[in-house]
mmCIF file of C-alpha atoms and ligand atoms in Angstrom:
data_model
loop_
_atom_site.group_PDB
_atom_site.id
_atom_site.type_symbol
_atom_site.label_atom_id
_atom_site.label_comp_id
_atom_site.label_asym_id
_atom_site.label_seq_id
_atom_site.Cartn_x
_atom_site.Cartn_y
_atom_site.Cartn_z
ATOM 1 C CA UNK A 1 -10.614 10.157 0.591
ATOM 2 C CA UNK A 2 -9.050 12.839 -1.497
ATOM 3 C CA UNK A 3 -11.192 14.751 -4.111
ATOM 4 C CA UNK A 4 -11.152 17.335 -6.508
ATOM 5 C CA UNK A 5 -13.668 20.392 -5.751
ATOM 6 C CA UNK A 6 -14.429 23.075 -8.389
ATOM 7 C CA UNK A 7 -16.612 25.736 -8.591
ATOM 8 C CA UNK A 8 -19.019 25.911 -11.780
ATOM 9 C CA UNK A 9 -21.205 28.709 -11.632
ATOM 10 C CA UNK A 10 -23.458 30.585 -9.279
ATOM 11 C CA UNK A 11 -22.387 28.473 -6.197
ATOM 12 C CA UNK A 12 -22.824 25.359 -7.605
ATOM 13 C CA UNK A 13 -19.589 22.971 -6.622
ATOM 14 C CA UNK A 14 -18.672 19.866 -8.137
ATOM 15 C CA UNK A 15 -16.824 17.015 -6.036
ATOM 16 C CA UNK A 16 -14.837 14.263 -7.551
ATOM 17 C CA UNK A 17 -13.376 11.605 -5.566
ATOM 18 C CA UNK A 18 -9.501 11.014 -6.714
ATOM 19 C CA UNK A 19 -9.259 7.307 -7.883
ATOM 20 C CA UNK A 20 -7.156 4.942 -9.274
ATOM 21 C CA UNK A 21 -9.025 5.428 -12.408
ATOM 22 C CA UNK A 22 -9.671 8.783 -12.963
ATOM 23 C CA UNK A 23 -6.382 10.987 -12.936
ATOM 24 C CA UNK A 24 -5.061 12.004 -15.865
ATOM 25 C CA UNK A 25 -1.992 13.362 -17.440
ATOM 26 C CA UNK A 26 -1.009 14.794 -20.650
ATOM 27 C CA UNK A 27 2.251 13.306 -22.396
ATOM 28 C CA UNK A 28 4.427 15.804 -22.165
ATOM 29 C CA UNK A 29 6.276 14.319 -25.775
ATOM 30 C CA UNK A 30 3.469 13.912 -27.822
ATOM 31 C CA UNK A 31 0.461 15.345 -26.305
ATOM 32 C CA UNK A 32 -1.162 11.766 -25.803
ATOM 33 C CA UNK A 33 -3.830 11.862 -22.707
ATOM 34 C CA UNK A 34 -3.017 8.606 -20.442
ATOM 35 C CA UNK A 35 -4.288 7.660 -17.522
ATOM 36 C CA UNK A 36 -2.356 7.667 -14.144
ATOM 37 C CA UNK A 37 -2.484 5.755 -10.825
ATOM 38 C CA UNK A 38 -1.102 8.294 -8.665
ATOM 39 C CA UNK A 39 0.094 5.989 -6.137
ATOM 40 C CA UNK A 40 2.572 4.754 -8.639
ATOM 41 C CA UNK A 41 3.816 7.451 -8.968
ATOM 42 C CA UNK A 42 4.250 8.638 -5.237
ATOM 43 C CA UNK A 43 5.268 4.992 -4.694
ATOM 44 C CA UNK A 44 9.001 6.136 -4.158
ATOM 45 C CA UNK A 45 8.358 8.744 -1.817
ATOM 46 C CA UNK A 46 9.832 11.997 -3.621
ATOM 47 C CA UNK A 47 7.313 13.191 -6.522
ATOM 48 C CA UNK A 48 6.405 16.566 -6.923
ATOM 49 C CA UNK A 49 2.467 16.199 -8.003
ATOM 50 C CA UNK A 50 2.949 19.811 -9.718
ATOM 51 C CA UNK A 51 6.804 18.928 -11.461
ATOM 52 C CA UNK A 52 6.160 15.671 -12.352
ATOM 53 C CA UNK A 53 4.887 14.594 -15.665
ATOM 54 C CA UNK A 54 4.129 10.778 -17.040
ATOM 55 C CA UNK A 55 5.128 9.556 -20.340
ATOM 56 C CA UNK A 56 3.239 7.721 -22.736
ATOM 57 C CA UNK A 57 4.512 4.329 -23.278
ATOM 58 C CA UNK A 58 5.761 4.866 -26.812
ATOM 59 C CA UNK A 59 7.691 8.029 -25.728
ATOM 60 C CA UNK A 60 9.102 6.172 -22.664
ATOM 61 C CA UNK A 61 10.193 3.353 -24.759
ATOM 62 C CA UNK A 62 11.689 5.434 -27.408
ATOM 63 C CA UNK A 63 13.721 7.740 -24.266
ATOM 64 C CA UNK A 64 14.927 4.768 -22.764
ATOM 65 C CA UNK A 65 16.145 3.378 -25.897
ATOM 66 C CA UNK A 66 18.008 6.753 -26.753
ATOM 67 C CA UNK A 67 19.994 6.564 -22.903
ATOM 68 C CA UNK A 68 21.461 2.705 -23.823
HETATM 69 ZN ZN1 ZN B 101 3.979 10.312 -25.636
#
């Protein structure tokens, strides 16, 4: 089990188990918050959890479009 550990304030330490549902990501487009399973995105072996960054659906619709 992976977690998240942070200290709040005067020793006091908060624990969050990492989930499918509760990772988080900020579209790096538009600013959207979406949700992330993070073993999609290790799926392929080579992601950088500290480079990588997930796009919205709209803005990853709208890049792919712009490649064709
Ligand atoms: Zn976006």
């Amino acid at each position: 089990m992976f977690y998240v550990k942070e200290e709040l304030k005067d020793g006091v330490e908060i624990h969050i188990e990492i989930t499918d549902e509760n990772v988080y990501n900020t579209c790096p487009v538009c600013g959207k918050e979406i949700a992330v399973d993070l073993t999609d995105v290790f799926s392929d072996g080579d992601a950088d959890l500290f480079a990588t960054s997930v796009l919205c659906g709209t803005c990853s619709k709208y890049i792919l479009r712009k490649d064709e």
